[in-house]
Amino acid sequence: ILNVEQSPQSLHVQEGDSTNFTCSFPSSNFYALHWYRWETAKSPEALFVMTLNGDEKKKGRISATLNTKEGYSYLYIKGSQPEDSATYLCACPSGGYQKVTFGTGTKLQVIP
Amino acid sequence: NAGVTQTPKFQVLKTGQSMTLQCAQDMNHEYMSWYRQDPGMGLRLIHYSVGAGITDQGEVPNGYNVSRSTTEDFPLRLLSAAPSQTSVYFCASSTEDTQYFGPGTRLTVL
């Protein structure tokens, strides 16, 4: 079982603010790092899959970076909107792509 | 294309009862997984499968059985339900790098 940690646990920001949060994972035997977005009463949905050190991915106002040498990934949201309110999960596979360990998530609330 | 479907959506069991949570996918994915979600614990892997006939244990397999007789279906069996199994259960099917989750089953064991 990998130790995948996310911080902060929760976050309140004003609409229009930019924000970021962290996912930490073991840097040895790294396969990939996944980010998911999980809205209340829905199912998690994939945002990014990152595999290479220095990777940077972007989808609209959301972007992510990856540092496999030091074992962390940052997720950034630029100009937060109320619809960005969700729990953001990161996950790492180990022992093959299907044995996945999730972090406990960062719950983001964007206040209008 | 329904994606990943789970039944039932809600279930209440008494301690000691057995039941099967159903999961089906129509995306022809080889990989399928079961997770449970508990407050403060995130998603924890129960069992997973890399193809028909092949299953393996995840982080919290005790009290659960799985089988994978077809690519489409991956049922999760609780043989003798316990209150500690009260949780929300998510099934996922995946390509090599992206998981697609079902809507979840909320299970309460009294």
CSV table of C-alpha atoms in Angstrom, one decimal:
chain,number,residue,atom,x,y,z
A,1,ILE,CA,0.0,0.0,0.0
A,2,LEU,CA,1.5,3.3,-1.0
A,3,ASN,CA,1.4,6.4,1.2
A,4,VAL,CA,-0.4,9.0,-0.9
A,5,GLU,CA,-1.1,12.2,1.0
A,6,GLN,CA,-3.1,15.3,0.0
A,7,SER,CA,-3.1,18.8,1.6
A,8,PRO,CA,-4.9,20.7,2.6
A,9,GLN,CA,-7.8,18.6,3.6
A,10,SER,CA,-10.3,21.4,2.8
A,11,LEU,CA,-10.1,24.8,1.4
A,12,HIS,CA,-12.6,27.7,1.1
A,13,VAL,CA,-11.8,30.4,-1.5
A,14,GLN,CA,-13.7,33.4,-2.9
A,15,GLU,CA,-14.9,33.3,-6.5
A,16,GLY,CA,-12.2,34.6,-8.8
A,17,ASP,CA,-9.3,33.6,-6.5
A,18,SER,CA,-6.7,31.2,-7.8
A,19,THR,CA,-5.7,28.3,-5.6
A,20,ASN,CA,-3.5,25.2,-5.5
A,21,PHE,CA,-3.2,22.0,-3.5
A,22,THR,CA,-0.6,19.2,-3.2
A,23,CYS,CA,-0.4,15.5,-3.6
A,24,SER,CA,2.6,13.7,-2.1
A,25,PHE,CA,3.6,10.1,-3.1
A,26,PRO,CA,6.6,7.8,-2.8
A,27,SER,CA,9.2,8.7,-5.4
A,28,SER,CA,10.5,5.2,-5.7
A,29,ASN,CA,8.9,2.8,-8.2
A,30,PHE,CA,6.8,5.5,-9.7
A,31,TYR,CA,4.3,4.5,-12.4
A,32,ALA,CA,1.9,7.4,-12.8
A,33,LEU,CA,-0.1,10.0,-10.9
A,34,HIS,CA,-3.8,10.5,-11.6
A,35,TRP,CA,-6.0,13.5,-10.6
A,36,TYR,CA,-9.8,13.1,-10.3
A,37,ARG,CA,-12.5,15.6,-9.6
A,38,TRP,CA,-15.4,14.4,-7.4
A,39,GLU,CA,-18.6,16.4,-7.1
A,40,THR,CA,-21.0,15.8,-4.3
A,41,ALA,CA,-23.5,13.0,-5.1
A,42,LYS,CA,-21.6,12.1,-8.3
A,43,SER,CA,-18.8,9.7,-9.2
A,44,PRO,CA,-15.1,10.7,-9.5
A,45,GLU,CA,-14.1,11.8,-13.0
A,46,ALA,CA,-10.6,11.7,-14.4
A,47,LEU,CA,-8.8,15.0,-14.9
A,48,PHE,CA,-5.2,14.2,-15.7
A,49,VAL,CA,-2.8,11.3,-16.0
A,50,MET,CA,0.8,12.2,-15.5
A,51,THR,CA,3.8,10.0,-16.0
A,52,LEU,CA,6.9,11.9,-16.7
A,53,ASN,CA,8.9,14.1,-14.4
A,54,GLY,CA,8.3,17.7,-15.2
A,55,ASP,CA,4.9,16.9,-16.9
A,56,GLU,CA,2.5,19.7,-17.0
A,57,LYS,CA,-1.1,19.2,-18.0
A,58,LYS,CA,-3.9,21.7,-18.5
A,59,LYS,CA,-7.6,21.6,-19.0
A,60,GLY,CA,-9.3,25.0,-19.1
A,61,ARG,CA,-8.5,26.8,-15.9
A,62,ILE,CA,-7.1,23.7,-14.2
A,63,SER,CA,-3.6,22.6,-14.5
A,64,ALA,CA,-1.2,20.2,-12.8
A,65,THR,CA,2.5,19.7,-12.5
A,66,LEU,CA,4.5,16.6,-11.5
A,67,ASN,CA,7.9,16.1,-9.8
A,68,THR,CA,8.6,12.4,-9.6
A,69,LYS,CA,12.1,12.9,-8.1
A,70,GLU,CA,10.8,14.6,-4.9
A,71,GLY,CA,7.4,12.8,-5.0
A,72,TYR,CA,4.8,15.6,-5.4
A,73,SER,CA,2.2,17.0,-7.8
A,74,TYR,CA,0.4,20.3,-7.6
A,75,LEU,CA,-3.1,21.0,-8.9
A,76,TYR,CA,-3.8,24.7,-9.8
A,77,ILE,CA,-7.2,26.3,-10.4
A,78,LYS,CA,-7.0,29.8,-11.9
A,79,GLY,CA,-9.9,32.2,-11.2
A,80,SER,CA,-12.0,29.7,-9.2
A,81,GLN,CA,-15.7,29.5,-10.0
A,82,PRO,CA,-18.5,28.0,-7.8
A,83,GLU,CA,-18.8,25.1,-10.2
A,84,ASP,CA,-15.2,24.2,-9.3
A,85,SER,CA,-16.5,23.2,-5.8
A,86,ALA,CA,-15.6,19.5,-5.5
A,87,THR,CA,-13.2,17.1,-3.9
A,88,TYR,CA,-10.0,16.7,-5.8
A,89,LEU,CA,-8.4,13.3,-5.5
A,90,CYS,CA,-5.0,12.1,-6.5
A,91,ALA,CA,-4.1,8.5,-7.0
A,92,CYS,CA,-1.0,6.3,-7.7
A,93,PRO,CA,-0.9,2.8,-9.1
A,94,SER,CA,1.6,0.3,-7.7
A,95,GLY,CA,2.5,-3.2,-8.6
A,96,GLY,CA,0.8,-2.7,-11.9
A,97,TYR,CA,-1.6,-0.1,-13.2
A,98,GLN,CA,-4.6,-1.5,-11.5
A,99,LYS,CA,-3.6,-1.6,-7.9
A,100,VAL,CA,-4.4,2.0,-7.2
A,101,THR,CA,-4.0,3.9,-3.9
A,102,PHE,CA,-6.0,7.1,-3.6
A,103,GLY,CA,-5.3,10.1,-1.3
A,104,THR,CA,-8.0,11.3,1.0
A,105,GLY,CA,-8.7,14.3,-1.2
A,106,THR,CA,-8.8,18.1,-0.9
A,107,LYS,CA,-12.4,19.4,-0.6
A,108,LEU,CA,-12.7,22.8,-2.3
A,109,GLN,CA,-15.5,25.2,-1.7
A,110,VAL,CA,-15.7,28.3,-3.9
A,111,ILE,CA,-17.8,31.0,-2.3
A,112,PRO,CA,-19.7,33.3,-4.7
B,1,ASN,CA,-23.3,3.4,-24.2
B,2,ALA,CA,-24.2,3.3,-20.5
B,3,GLY,CA,-20.6,3.2,-19.2
B,4,VAL,CA,-20.4,1.6,-15.8
B,5,THR,CA,-23.6,0.6,-14.1
B,6,GLN,CA,-24.1,-0.5,-10.5
B,7,THR,CA,-27.1,-2.1,-8.8
B,8,PRO,CA,-28.7,-1.6,-6.3
B,9,LYS,CA,-28.3,2.1,-5.6
B,10,PHE,CA,-29.2,1.6,-1.9
B,11,GLN,CA,-29.4,-1.4,0.3
B,12,VAL,CA,-30.0,-2.1,4.0
B,13,LEU,CA,-28.9,-5.5,5.4
B,14,LYS,CA,-28.9,-7.1,8.8
B,15,THR,CA,-25.7,-8.4,10.3
B,16,GLY,CA,-25.0,-11.9,8.9
B,17,GLN,CA,-27.0,-11.5,5.7
B,18,SER,CA,-25.3,-12.0,2.4
B,19,MET,CA,-25.7,-10.1,-0.8
B,20,THR,CA,-24.1,-9.3,-4.2
B,21,LEU,CA,-23.4,-5.8,-5.5
B,22,GLN,CA,-23.6,-5.9,-9.3
B,23,CYS,CA,-21.3,-4.0,-11.6
B,24,ALA,CA,-21.4,-4.0,-15.4
B,25,GLN,CA,-19.5,-2.0,-18.1
B,26,ASP,CA,-20.0,-1.8,-21.8
B,27,MET,CA,-16.7,-0.2,-22.8
B,28,ASN,CA,-14.9,-3.5,-23.3
B,29,HIS,CA,-12.3,-2.6,-20.7
B,30,GLU,CA,-10.1,-5.4,-19.4
B,31,TYR,CA,-9.6,-3.8,-16.0
B,32,MET,CA,-12.2,-3.5,-13.3
B,33,SER,CA,-12.0,-2.6,-9.6
B,34,TRP,CA,-14.1,-2.3,-6.5
B,35,TYR,CA,-13.6,0.5,-3.9
B,36,ARG,CA,-15.3,1.5,-0.7
B,37,GLN,CA,-15.5,5.1,0.4
B,38,ASP,CA,-15.7,6.0,4.1
B,39,PRO,CA,-15.6,9.4,5.7
B,40,GLY,CA,-12.1,10.6,6.2
B,41,MET,CA,-10.6,7.5,4.5
B,42,GLY,CA,-10.9,8.3,0.8
B,43,LEU,CA,-11.4,5.5,-1.7
B,44,ARG,CA,-9.9,2.2,-0.7
B,45,LEU,CA,-9.4,-0.7,-3.1
B,46,ILE,CA,-11.2,-3.9,-2.2
B,47,HIS,CA,-10.5,-6.2,-5.2
B,48,TYR,CA,-9.5,-5.7,-8.8
B,49,SER,CA,-9.4,-7.7,-12.0
B,50,VAL,CA,-7.1,-7.4,-15.0
B,51,GLY,CA,-9.3,-9.6,-17.2
B,52,ALA,CA,-11.9,-12.4,-17.3
B,53,GLY,CA,-10.9,-15.1,-14.9
B,54,ILE,CA,-8.2,-13.0,-13.1
B,55,THR,CA,-8.8,-11.3,-9.8
B,56,ASP,CA,-6.6,-10.0,-7.0
B,57,GLN,CA,-6.9,-8.4,-3.6
B,58,GLY,CA,-6.6,-4.8,-2.9
B,59,GLU,CA,-6.0,-2.9,0.3
B,60,VAL,CA,-9.2,-4.1,2.2
B,61,PRO,CA,-10.3,-7.5,0.8
B,62,ASN,CA,-11.5,-9.2,4.0
B,63,GLY,CA,-15.2,-10.0,4.1
B,64,TYR,CA,-15.6,-9.7,0.3
B,65,ASN,CA,-15.4,-12.1,-2.6
B,66,VAL,CA,-15.3,-11.3,-6.3
B,67,SER,CA,-15.3,-13.2,-9.6
B,68,ARG,CA,-14.9,-12.2,-13.2
B,69,SER,CA,-16.5,-14.7,-15.6
B,70,THR,CA,-17.0,-12.2,-18.4
B,71,THR,CA,-15.3,-8.9,-19.5
B,72,GLU,CA,-18.5,-7.0,-18.8
B,73,ASP,CA,-19.4,-8.1,-15.2
B,74,PHE,CA,-17.6,-7.8,-11.9
B,75,PRO,CA,-19.9,-8.6,-9.0
B,76,LEU,CA,-18.9,-8.1,-5.3
B,77,ARG,CA,-20.2,-10.5,-2.8
B,78,LEU,CA,-20.6,-10.0,0.9
B,79,LEU,CA,-20.9,-13.4,2.5
B,80,SER,CA,-21.8,-12.4,6.0
B,81,ALA,CA,-22.4,-8.7,6.3
B,82,ALA,CA,-21.0,-6.8,9.3
B,83,PRO,CA,-21.7,-3.2,10.5
B,84,SER,CA,-18.1,-2.4,9.6
B,85,GLN,CA,-19.1,-2.9,6.0
B,86,THR,CA,-21.5,0.0,6.0
B,87,SER,CA,-20.1,2.2,3.3
B,88,VAL,CA,-20.5,3.5,-0.2
B,89,TYR,CA,-19.2,1.1,-2.8
B,90,PHE,CA,-17.9,2.2,-6.2
B,91,CYS,CA,-17.1,0.0,-9.1
B,92,ALA,CA,-14.7,1.2,-11.8
B,93,SER,CA,-13.6,0.0,-15.2
B,94,SER,CA,-10.5,1.3,-16.8
B,95,THR,CA,-8.1,1.6,-19.6
B,96,GLU,CA,-4.4,1.4,-18.6
B,97,ASP,CA,-4.5,4.9,-17.3
B,98,THR,CA,-8.0,6.2,-16.7
B,99,GLN,CA,-10.7,4.8,-14.4
B,100,TYR,CA,-14.4,5.3,-15.1
B,101,PHE,CA,-16.6,5.0,-12.0
B,102,GLY,CA,-20.1,3.8,-11.6
B,103,PRO,CA,-22.7,5.8,-9.6
B,104,GLY,CA,-22.1,3.9,-6.4
B,105,THR,CA,-24.1,1.7,-4.0
B,106,ARG,CA,-24.8,3.0,-0.5
B,107,LEU,CA,-24.9,0.0,1.9
B,108,THR,CA,-26.0,0.1,5.5
B,109,VAL,CA,-25.5,-3.0,7.7
B,110,LEU,CA,-27.6,-2.9,10.9
